[in-house]
Coordinates of C-alpha atoms in Angstrom, one line a residue:
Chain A
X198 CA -7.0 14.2 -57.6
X199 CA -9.0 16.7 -56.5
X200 CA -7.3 20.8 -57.0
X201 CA -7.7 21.0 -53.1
X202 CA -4.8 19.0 -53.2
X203 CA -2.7 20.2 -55.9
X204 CA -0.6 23.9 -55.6
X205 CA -1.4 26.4 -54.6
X206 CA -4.5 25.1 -52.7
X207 CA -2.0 22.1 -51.0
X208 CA 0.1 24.6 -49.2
X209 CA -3.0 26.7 -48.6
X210 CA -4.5 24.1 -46.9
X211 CA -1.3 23.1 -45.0
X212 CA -0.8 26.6 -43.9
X213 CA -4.7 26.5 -43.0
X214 CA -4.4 23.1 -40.8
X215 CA -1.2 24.4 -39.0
X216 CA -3.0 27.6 -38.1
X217 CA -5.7 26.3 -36.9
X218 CA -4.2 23.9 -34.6
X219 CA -1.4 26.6 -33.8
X220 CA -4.6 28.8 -32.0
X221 CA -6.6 26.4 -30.7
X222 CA -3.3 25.3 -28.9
X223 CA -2.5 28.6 -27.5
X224 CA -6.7 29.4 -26.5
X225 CA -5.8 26.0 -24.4
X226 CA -2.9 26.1 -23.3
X227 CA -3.6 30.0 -22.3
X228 CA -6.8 29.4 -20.9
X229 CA -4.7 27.1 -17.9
X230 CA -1.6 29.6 -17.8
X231 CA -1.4 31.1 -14.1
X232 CA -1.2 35.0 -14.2
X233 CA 1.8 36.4 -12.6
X234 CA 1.6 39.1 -10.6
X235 CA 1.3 42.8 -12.7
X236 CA 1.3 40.3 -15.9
X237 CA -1.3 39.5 -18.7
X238 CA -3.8 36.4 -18.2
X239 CA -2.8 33.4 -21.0
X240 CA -6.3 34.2 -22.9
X241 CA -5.6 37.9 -23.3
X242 CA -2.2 36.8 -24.9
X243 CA -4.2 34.5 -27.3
X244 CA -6.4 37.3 -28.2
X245 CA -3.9 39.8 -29.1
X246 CA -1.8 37.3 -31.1
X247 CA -5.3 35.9 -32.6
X248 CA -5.9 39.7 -33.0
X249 CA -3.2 40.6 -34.9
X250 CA -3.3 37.8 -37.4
X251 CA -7.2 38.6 -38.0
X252 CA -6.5 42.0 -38.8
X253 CA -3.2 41.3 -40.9
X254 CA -5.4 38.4 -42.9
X255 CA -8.3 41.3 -43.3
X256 CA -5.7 44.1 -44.7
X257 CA -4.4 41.7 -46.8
X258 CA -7.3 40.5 -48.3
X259 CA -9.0 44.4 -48.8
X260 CA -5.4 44.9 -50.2
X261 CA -5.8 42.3 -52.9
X262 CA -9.4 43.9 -53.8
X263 CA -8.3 47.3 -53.6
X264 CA -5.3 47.3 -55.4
X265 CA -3.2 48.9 -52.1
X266 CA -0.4 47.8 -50.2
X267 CA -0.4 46.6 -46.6
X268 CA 2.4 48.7 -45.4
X269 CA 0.3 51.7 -46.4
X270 CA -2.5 50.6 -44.7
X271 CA -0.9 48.6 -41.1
X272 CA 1.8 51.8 -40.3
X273 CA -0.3 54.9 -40.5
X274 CA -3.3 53.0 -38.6
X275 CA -1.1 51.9 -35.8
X276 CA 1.2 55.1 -35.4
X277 CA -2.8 57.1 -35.3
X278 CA -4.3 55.1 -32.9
X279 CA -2.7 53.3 -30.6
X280 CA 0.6 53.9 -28.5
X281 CA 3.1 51.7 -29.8
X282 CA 6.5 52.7 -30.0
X283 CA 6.7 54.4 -33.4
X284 CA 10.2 52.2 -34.6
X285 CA 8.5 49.0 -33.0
X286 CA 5.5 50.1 -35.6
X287 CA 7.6 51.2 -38.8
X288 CA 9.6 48.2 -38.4
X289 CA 6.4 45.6 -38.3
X290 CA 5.4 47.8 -41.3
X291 CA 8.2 46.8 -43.2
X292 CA 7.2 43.0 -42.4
X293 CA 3.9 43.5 -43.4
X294 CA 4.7 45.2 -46.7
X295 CA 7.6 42.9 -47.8
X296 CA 5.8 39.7 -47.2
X297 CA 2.9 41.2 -49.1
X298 CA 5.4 41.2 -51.8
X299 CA 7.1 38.2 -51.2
X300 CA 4.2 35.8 -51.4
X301 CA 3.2 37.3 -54.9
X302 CA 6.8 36.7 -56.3
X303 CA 6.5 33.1 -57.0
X304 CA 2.8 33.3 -59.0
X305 CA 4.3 36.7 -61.0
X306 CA 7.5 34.7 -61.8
X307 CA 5.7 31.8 -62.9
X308 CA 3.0 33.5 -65.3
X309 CA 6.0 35.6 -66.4
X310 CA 3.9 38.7 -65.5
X311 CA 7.0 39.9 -63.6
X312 CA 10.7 40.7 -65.1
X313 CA 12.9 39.2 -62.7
X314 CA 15.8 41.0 -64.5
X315 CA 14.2 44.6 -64.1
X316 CA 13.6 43.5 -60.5
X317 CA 17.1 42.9 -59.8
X318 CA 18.5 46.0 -61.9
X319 CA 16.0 48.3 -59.7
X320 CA 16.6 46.5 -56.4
X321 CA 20.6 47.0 -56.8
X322 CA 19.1 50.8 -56.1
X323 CA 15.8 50.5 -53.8
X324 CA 17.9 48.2 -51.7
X325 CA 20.5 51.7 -50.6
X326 CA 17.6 53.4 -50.5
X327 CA 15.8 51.3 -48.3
X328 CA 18.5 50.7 -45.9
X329 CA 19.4 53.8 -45.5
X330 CA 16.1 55.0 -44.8
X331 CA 15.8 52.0 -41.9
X332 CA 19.6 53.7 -41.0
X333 CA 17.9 57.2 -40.8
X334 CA 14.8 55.9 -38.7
X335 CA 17.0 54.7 -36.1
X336 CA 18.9 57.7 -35.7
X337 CA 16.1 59.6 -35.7
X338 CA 14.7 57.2 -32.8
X339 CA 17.6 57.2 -30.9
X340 CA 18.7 61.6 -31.0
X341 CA 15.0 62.9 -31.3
X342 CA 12.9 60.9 -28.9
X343 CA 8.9 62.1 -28.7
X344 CA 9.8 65.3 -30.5
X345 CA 11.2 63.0 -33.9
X346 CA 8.2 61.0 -32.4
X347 CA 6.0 63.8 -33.5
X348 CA 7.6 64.3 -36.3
X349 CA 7.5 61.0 -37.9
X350 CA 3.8 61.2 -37.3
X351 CA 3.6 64.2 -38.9
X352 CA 5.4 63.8 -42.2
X353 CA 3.7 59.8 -42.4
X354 CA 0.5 62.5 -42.6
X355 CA 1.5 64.3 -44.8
X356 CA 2.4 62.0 -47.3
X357 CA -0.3 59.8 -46.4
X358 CA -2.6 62.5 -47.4
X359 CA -0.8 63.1 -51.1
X360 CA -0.7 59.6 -51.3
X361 CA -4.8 59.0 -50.8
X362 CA -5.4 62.8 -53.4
X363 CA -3.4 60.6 -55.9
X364 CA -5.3 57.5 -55.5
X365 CA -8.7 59.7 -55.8
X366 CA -6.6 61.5 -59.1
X367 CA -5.4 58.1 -61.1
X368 CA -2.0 59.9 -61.1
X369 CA -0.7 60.0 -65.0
X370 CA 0.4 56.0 -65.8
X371 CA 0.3 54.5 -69.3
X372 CA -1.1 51.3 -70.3
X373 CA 1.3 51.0 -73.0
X374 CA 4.0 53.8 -73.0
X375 CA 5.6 54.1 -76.4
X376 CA 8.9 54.1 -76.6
X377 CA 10.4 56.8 -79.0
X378 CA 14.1 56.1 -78.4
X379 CA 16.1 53.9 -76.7
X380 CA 19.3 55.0 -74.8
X381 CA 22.8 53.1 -75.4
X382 CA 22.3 51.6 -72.1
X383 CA 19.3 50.5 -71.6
X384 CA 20.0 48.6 -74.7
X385 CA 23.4 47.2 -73.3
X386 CA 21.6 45.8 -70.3
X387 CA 19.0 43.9 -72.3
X388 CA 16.1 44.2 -69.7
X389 CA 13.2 43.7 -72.0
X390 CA 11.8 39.7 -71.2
X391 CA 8.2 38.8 -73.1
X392 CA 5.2 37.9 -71.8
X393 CA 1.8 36.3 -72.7
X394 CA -0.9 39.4 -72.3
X395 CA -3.9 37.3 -71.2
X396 CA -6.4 39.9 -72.1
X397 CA -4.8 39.9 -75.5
X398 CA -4.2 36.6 -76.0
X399 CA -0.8 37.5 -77.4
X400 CA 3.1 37.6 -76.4
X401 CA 4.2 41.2 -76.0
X402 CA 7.3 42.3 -75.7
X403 CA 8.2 45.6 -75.0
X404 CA 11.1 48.4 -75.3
X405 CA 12.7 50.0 -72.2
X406 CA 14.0 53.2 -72.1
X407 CA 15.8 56.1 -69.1
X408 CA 17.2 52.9 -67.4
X409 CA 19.5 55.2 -66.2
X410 CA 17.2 57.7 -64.9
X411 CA 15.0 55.4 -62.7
X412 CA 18.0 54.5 -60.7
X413 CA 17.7 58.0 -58.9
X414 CA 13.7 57.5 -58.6
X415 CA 14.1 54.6 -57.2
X416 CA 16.4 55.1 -54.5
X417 CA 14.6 57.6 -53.3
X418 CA 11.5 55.5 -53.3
X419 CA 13.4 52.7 -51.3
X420 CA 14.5 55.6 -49.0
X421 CA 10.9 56.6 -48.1
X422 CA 9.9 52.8 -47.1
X423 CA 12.7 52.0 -45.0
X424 CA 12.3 55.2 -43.4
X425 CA 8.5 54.8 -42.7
X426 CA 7.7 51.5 -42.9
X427 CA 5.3 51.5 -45.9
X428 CA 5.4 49.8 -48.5
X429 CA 6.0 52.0 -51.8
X430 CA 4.4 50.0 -54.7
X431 CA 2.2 53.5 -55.1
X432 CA 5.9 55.2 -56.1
X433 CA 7.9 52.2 -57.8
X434 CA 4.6 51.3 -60.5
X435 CA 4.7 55.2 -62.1
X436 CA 8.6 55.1 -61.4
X437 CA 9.0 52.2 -63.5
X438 CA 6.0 53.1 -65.7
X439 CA 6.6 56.7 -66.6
X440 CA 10.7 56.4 -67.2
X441 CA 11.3 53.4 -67.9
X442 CA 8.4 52.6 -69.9
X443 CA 7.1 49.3 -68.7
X444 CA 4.0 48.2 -69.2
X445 CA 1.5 48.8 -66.5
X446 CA 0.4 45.4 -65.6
X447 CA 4.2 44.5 -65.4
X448 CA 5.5 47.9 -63.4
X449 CA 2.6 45.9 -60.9
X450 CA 4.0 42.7 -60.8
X451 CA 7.8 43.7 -60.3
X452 CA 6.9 46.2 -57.7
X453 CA 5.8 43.4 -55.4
X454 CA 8.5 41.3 -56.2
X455 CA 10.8 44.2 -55.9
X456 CA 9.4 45.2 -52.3
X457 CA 9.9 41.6 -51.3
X458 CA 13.9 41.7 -52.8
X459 CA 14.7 44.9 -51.7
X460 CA 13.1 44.8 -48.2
X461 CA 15.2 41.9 -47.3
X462 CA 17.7 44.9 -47.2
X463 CA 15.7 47.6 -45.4
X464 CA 14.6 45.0 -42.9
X465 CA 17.7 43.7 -41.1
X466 CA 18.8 46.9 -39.2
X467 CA 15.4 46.7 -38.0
X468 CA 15.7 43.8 -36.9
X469 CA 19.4 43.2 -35.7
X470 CA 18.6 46.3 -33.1
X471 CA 15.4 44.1 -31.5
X472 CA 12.8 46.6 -32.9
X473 CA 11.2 43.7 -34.7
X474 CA 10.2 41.7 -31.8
X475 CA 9.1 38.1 -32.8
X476 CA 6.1 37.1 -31.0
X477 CA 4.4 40.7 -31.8
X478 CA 5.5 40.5 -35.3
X479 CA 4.9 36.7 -36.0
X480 CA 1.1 36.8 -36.4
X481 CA 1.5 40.1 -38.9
X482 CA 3.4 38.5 -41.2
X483 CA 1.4 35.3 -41.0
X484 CA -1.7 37.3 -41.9
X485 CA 0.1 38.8 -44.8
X486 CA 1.0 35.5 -46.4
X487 CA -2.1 33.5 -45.6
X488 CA -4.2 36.4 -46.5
X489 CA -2.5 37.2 -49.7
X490 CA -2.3 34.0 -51.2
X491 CA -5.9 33.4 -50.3
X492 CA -6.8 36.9 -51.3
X493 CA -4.9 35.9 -54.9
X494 CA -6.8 32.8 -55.2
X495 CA -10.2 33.2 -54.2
X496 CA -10.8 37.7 -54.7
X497 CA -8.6 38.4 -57.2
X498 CA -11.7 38.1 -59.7
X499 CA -14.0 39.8 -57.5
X500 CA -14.6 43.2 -59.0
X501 CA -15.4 45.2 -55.9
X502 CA -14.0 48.7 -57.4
X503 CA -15.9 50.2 -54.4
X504 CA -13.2 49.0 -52.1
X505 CA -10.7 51.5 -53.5
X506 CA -12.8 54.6 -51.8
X507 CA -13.4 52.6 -48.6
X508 CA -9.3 51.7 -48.4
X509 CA -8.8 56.2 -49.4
X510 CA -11.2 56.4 -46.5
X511 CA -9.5 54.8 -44.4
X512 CA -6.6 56.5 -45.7
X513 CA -7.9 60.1 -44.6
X514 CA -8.9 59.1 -41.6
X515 CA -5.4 57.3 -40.2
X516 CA -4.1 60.7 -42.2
X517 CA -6.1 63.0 -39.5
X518 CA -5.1 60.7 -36.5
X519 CA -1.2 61.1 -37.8
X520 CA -1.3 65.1 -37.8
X521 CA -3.4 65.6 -35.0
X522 CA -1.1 62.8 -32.8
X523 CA 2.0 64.3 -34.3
X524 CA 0.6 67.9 -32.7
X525 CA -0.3 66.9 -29.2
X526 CA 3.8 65.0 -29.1
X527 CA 5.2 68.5 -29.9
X528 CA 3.2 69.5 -28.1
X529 CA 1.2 72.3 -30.1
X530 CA -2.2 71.1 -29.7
X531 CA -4.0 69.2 -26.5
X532 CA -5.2 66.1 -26.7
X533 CA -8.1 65.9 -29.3
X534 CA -11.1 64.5 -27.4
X535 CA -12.9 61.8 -28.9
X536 CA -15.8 63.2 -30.2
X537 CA -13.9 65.3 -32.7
X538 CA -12.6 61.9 -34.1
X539 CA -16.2 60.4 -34.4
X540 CA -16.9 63.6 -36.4
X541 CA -15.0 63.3 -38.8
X542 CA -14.9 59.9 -39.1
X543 CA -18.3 59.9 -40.0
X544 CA -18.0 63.0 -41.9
X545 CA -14.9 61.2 -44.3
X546 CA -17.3 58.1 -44.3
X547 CA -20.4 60.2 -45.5
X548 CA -18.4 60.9 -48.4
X549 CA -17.3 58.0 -49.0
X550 CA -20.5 56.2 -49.1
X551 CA -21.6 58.9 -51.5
X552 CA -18.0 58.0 -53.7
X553 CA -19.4 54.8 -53.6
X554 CA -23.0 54.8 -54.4
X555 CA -22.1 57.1 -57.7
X556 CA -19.6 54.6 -58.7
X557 CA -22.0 51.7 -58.1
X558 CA -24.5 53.9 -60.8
X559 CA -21.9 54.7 -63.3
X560 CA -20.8 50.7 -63.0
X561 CA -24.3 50.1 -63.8
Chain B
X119 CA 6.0 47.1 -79.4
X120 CA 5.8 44.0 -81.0
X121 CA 3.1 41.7 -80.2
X122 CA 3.4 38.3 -81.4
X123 CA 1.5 34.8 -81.3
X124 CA 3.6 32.1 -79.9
X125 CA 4.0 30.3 -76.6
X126 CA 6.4 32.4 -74.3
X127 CA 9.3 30.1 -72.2
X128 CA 10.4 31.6 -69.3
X129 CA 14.1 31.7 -68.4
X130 CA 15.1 29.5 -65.6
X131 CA 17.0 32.1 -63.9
X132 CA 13.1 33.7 -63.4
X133 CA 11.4 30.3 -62.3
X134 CA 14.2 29.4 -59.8
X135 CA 14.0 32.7 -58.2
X136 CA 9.9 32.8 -57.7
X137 CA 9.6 28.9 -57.1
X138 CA 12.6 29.4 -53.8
X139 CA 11.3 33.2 -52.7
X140 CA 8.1 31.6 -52.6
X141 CA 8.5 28.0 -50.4
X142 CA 10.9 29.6 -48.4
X143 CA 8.4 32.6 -47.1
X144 CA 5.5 29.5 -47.1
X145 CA 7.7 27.8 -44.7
X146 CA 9.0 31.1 -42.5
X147 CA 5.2 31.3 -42.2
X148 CA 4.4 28.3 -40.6
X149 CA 7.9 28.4 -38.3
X150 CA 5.9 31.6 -37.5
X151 CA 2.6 29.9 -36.6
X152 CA 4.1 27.7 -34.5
X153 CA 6.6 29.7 -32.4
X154 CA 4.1 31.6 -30.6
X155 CA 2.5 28.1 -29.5
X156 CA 5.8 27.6 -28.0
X157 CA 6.2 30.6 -26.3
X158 CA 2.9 30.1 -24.7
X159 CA 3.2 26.2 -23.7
X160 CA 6.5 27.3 -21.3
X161 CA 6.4 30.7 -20.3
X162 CA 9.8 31.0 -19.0
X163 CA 10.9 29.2 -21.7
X164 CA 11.5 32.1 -23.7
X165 CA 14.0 35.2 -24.1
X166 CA 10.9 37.5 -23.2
X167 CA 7.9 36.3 -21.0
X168 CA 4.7 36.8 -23.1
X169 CA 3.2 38.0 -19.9
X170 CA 4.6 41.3 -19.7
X171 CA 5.5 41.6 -23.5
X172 CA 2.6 43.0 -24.8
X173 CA 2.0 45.4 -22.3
X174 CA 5.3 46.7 -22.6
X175 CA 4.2 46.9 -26.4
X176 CA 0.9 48.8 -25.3
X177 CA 2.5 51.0 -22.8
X178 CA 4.2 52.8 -25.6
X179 CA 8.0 52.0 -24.5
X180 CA 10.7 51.4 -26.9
X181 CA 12.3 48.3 -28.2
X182 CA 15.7 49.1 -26.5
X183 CA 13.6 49.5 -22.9
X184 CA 10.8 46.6 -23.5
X185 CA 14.0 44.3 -23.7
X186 CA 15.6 45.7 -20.6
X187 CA 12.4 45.3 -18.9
X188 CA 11.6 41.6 -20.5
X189 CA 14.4 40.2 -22.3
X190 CA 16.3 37.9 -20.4
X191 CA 19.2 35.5 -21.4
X192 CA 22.4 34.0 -21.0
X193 CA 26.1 35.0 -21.1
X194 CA 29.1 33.8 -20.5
X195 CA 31.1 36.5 -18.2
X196 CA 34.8 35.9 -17.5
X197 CA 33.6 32.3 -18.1
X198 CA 30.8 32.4 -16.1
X199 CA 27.1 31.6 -17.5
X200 CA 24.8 34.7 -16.0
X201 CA 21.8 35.4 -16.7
X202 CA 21.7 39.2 -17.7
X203 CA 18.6 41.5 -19.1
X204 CA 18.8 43.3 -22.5
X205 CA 18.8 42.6 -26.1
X206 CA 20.4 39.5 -26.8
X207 CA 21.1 40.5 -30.8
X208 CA 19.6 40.2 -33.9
X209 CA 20.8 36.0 -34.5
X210 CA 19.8 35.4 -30.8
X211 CA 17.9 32.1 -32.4
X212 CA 20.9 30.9 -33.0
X213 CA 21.5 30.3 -29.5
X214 CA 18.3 29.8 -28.1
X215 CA 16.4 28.0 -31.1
X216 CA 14.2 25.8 -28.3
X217 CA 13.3 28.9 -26.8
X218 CA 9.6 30.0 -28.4
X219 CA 10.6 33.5 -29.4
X220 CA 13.7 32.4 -30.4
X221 CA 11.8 29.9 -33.1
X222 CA 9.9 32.2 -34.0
X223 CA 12.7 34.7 -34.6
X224 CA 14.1 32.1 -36.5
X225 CA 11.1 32.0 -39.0
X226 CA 11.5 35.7 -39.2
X227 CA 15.3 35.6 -40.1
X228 CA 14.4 33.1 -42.4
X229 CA 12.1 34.8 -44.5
X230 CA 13.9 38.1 -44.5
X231 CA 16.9 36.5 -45.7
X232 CA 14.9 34.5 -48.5
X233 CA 16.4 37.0 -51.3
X234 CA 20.1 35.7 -50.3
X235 CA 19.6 32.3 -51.5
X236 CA 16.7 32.8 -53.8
X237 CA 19.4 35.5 -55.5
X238 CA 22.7 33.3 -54.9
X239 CA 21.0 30.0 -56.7
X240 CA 19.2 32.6 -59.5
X241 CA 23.0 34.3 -60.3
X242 CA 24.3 30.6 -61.4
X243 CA 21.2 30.2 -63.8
X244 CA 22.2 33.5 -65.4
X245 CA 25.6 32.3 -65.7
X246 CA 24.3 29.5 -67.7
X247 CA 21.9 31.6 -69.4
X248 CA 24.8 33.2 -70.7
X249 CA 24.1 36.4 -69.0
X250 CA 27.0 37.8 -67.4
X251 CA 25.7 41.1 -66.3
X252 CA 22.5 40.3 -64.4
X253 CA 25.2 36.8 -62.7
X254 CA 26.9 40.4 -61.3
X255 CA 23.8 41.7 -60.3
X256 CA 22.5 39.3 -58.5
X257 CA 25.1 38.5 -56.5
X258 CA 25.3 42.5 -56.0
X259 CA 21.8 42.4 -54.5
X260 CA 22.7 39.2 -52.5
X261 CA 26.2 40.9 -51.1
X262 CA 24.0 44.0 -50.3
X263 CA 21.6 41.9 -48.0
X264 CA 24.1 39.8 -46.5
X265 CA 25.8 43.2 -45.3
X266 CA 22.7 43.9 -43.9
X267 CA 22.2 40.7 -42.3
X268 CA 25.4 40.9 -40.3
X269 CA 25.5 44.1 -39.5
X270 CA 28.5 45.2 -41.6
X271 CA 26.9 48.1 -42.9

């Protein structure tokens, strides 16, 4: 039987066929709709849901190549440029990044790459983190209207703008972190679980330490996605990495599977208050599955290091619309025209192409 | 570290959870494909018409007003069925799973809740796995999202 019909390619197809279908059925269907007066035409609906899919399929794909999550690239993008209602945004956000994660669960758990029990132990914490973060964003919505607005954007800015220094830096992560001593309980909770290390063609196991300590990291990690929206795989890998010692590859693994578990959490105040709304959301978190499964299967060997300095790029740039936006709602700065935008997006992708042709020499 | 050669057997608990996280969010997928086509096949067939939805979205208005201004459903008021704008709440698939929105909310709910039974199923393998601790745990994590689910917390 040929592998196109065998997992993971079966269901990839399946999801493929259905999707297909599912679009050409609303092109048709919209293309006949009647307009109602002061509504949208059927085909513009088409194009925005068919819109939305494309570009959650493309960010999860450059996600799989770069090595970056989807949250951190779908919330700061949409809370820069366009208009949307910053909760409807954070809350989509969260879809986006914790169906990034979940889709990767099942191939981590299978190859063993991920520790389901380190996942758990951590998500007991991410998950009050997270939901109180999705708490504080819709208090925050509701008391501080366009000035919390403003602020939102700001901070996301901020951060956004750490966040894309450290991906330029490395940040300080360890391959193998040696364990000098382990704590009474980390022992007692027995988190350690081998794995086969492809590249080593062995089974390594490793010793955990701090299990206690990563508790605090980590809800303040989950605190910082459900407020914004992002997913925090760039803050759970050095979490898990630098206290408790895991392995690099595996702090990887878990942190998607962790987004995914712990998410379930953050997501649900979102959604029980209708700032997830389904039709808008729906094609997002399509795109993220379809994408990152495909992405896993067909990129994943595709060693395009170059895409790491597009995605900071981009990152600098959505960091720029966020500050600047978050000024003109508080109303510090006017509205910054449009020309100031083209420069420095061309001046932030000047550098970039520079980043990129020195890499491309040093790879050679 | 110790690195040793032999074949390494994954616990159940491990397998169960990845193998169930990962059919469920393949299948809220494609109840999320084919909501939409739904919602667009009968218009008024849905909690909020499609045709003023997105420029609701695009306008910049919040959730709370863009379902005032779209959402529309029915109540039952001193045992009347009325029709009444607003947010019909979180679970509104439950009553209006026909509807194309409310499908597609239902493929939503579904793969936002995957962790509950992924994590319910996984706490009995670690029962028989002889693993007391992490049966807690699980069922800890599952508690915590079912809190969320309802609304308790």
């Amino acid at each position: 039987m040929s592998r196109m019909f065998k997992s993971p390619w079966l269901e990839v197809n399946i999801m493929l066929a259905v999707l297909i279908i599912s679009y050409i059925g609303i092109y048709l269907i919209g293309q006949g709709l009647e307009t109602p007066p002061g509504g949208m035409s059927g085909t513009t609906i088409f194009a925005w849901l068919f819109g939305f899919f494309f570009l959650s399929f493309a960010i999860a794909l450059v996600a799989v190549i770069g090595g970056i999550g989807g949250g951190v690239l779908f919330t700061p993008f949409m809370l820069a440029f366009t208009s949307v209602d910053s909760l409807i945004v954070r809350a989509t956000g969260l879809i986006v990044a914790m169906f990034s994660g979940l889709v990767s669960t099942g191939p981590f758990m299978r190859g063993g790459l991920a520790n389901l029990k380190i996942c758990i132990f951590c998500a007991a914490a991410y998950g009050i983190g997270a939901f109180s973060g999705a708490q504080g964003a819709i208090y925050v919505a509701k008391y501080l209207g366009a000035t919390g607005e403003g602020l939102v954007r700001i901070s996301l800015g901020v951060i956004l703008f750490s966040l894309a220094v450290y991906f330029i830096v490395g940040g300080k992560k360890l391959e193998w972190p040696e364990v000098k001593k382990v704590d009474g309980f980390t022992k007692w909770l027995k988190l350690g679980q081998p794995y086969y290390e492809v590249s080593l063609g062995k089974v390594i196991d490793y010793p955990l330490t701090r299990a206690g300590l990563v508790l605090g990291a980590i809800i303040g990690v989950g605190m910082l996605s459900g407020f914004f929206g992002l997913g925090a795989g760039w803050a759970i890998v050095p979490a898990q990495n630098l206290i408790l010692c895991v392995p690099l590859k595996v702090a990887a693994a878990n942190s998607g599977v962790l987004l995914g578990m712990g998410d379930c959490i953050a997501v649900w105040p979102y959604l029980l208050m209708g700032a997830i709304i389904p039709v808008f959301a729906a094609p997002w978190l399509v795109g993220q599955v379809l994408g990152g499964l495909l992405g896993a299967l067909i990129l994943i060997k595709v060693k395009a290091g170059f895409v790491r300095y597009l995605l900071i790029g981009f990152m600098f740039f959505a960091c720029f619309g966020l500050l600047t936006k978050g000024l003109t709602m508080l109303g510090v700065i006017g509205k910054v025209p449009l020309w100031i935008n083209g420069v420095v997006f061309v001046t932030i992708f000047a550098l970039v192409i520079v980043s990129i042709v020195r890499y491309m020499k040093a790879e050679a | 570290m110790s690195v040793e050669e032999r074949p390494v057997v994954m616990p159940r608990s491990q397998l169960v959870y990845g193998e169930i996280v990962y059919w469920v969010t393949i299948l809220a997928a494609i109840v999320c494909m084919i909501g939409p086509v739904i919602s667009v096949k009968n218009v008024e067939n849905n909690v909020m018409n499609p045709h003023y939805l997105f420029a609701g979205i695009f306008e910049g208005k919040n959730a709370e007003t863009i379902w005032q201004e779209v959402g529309h459903y029915k109540k039952v008021v001193d045992g009347v069925e009325t029709e009444v704008a607003g947010f019909p709440g979180g679970h509104f698939y439950f009553d209006n799973f026909s509807k194309g929105d409310g499908f597609t909310q239902f493929g939503l709910a579904l793969g936002c809740s995957v962790a509950v039974w992924a994590l319910i199923i996984t706490s009995f393998c670690f029962l028989k796995e002889k693993n007391p601790l992490f049966f807690v745990l699980a069922l800890w994590v599952a508690v915590l999202v079912t809190f969320s689910m309802i609304g308790v917390v």
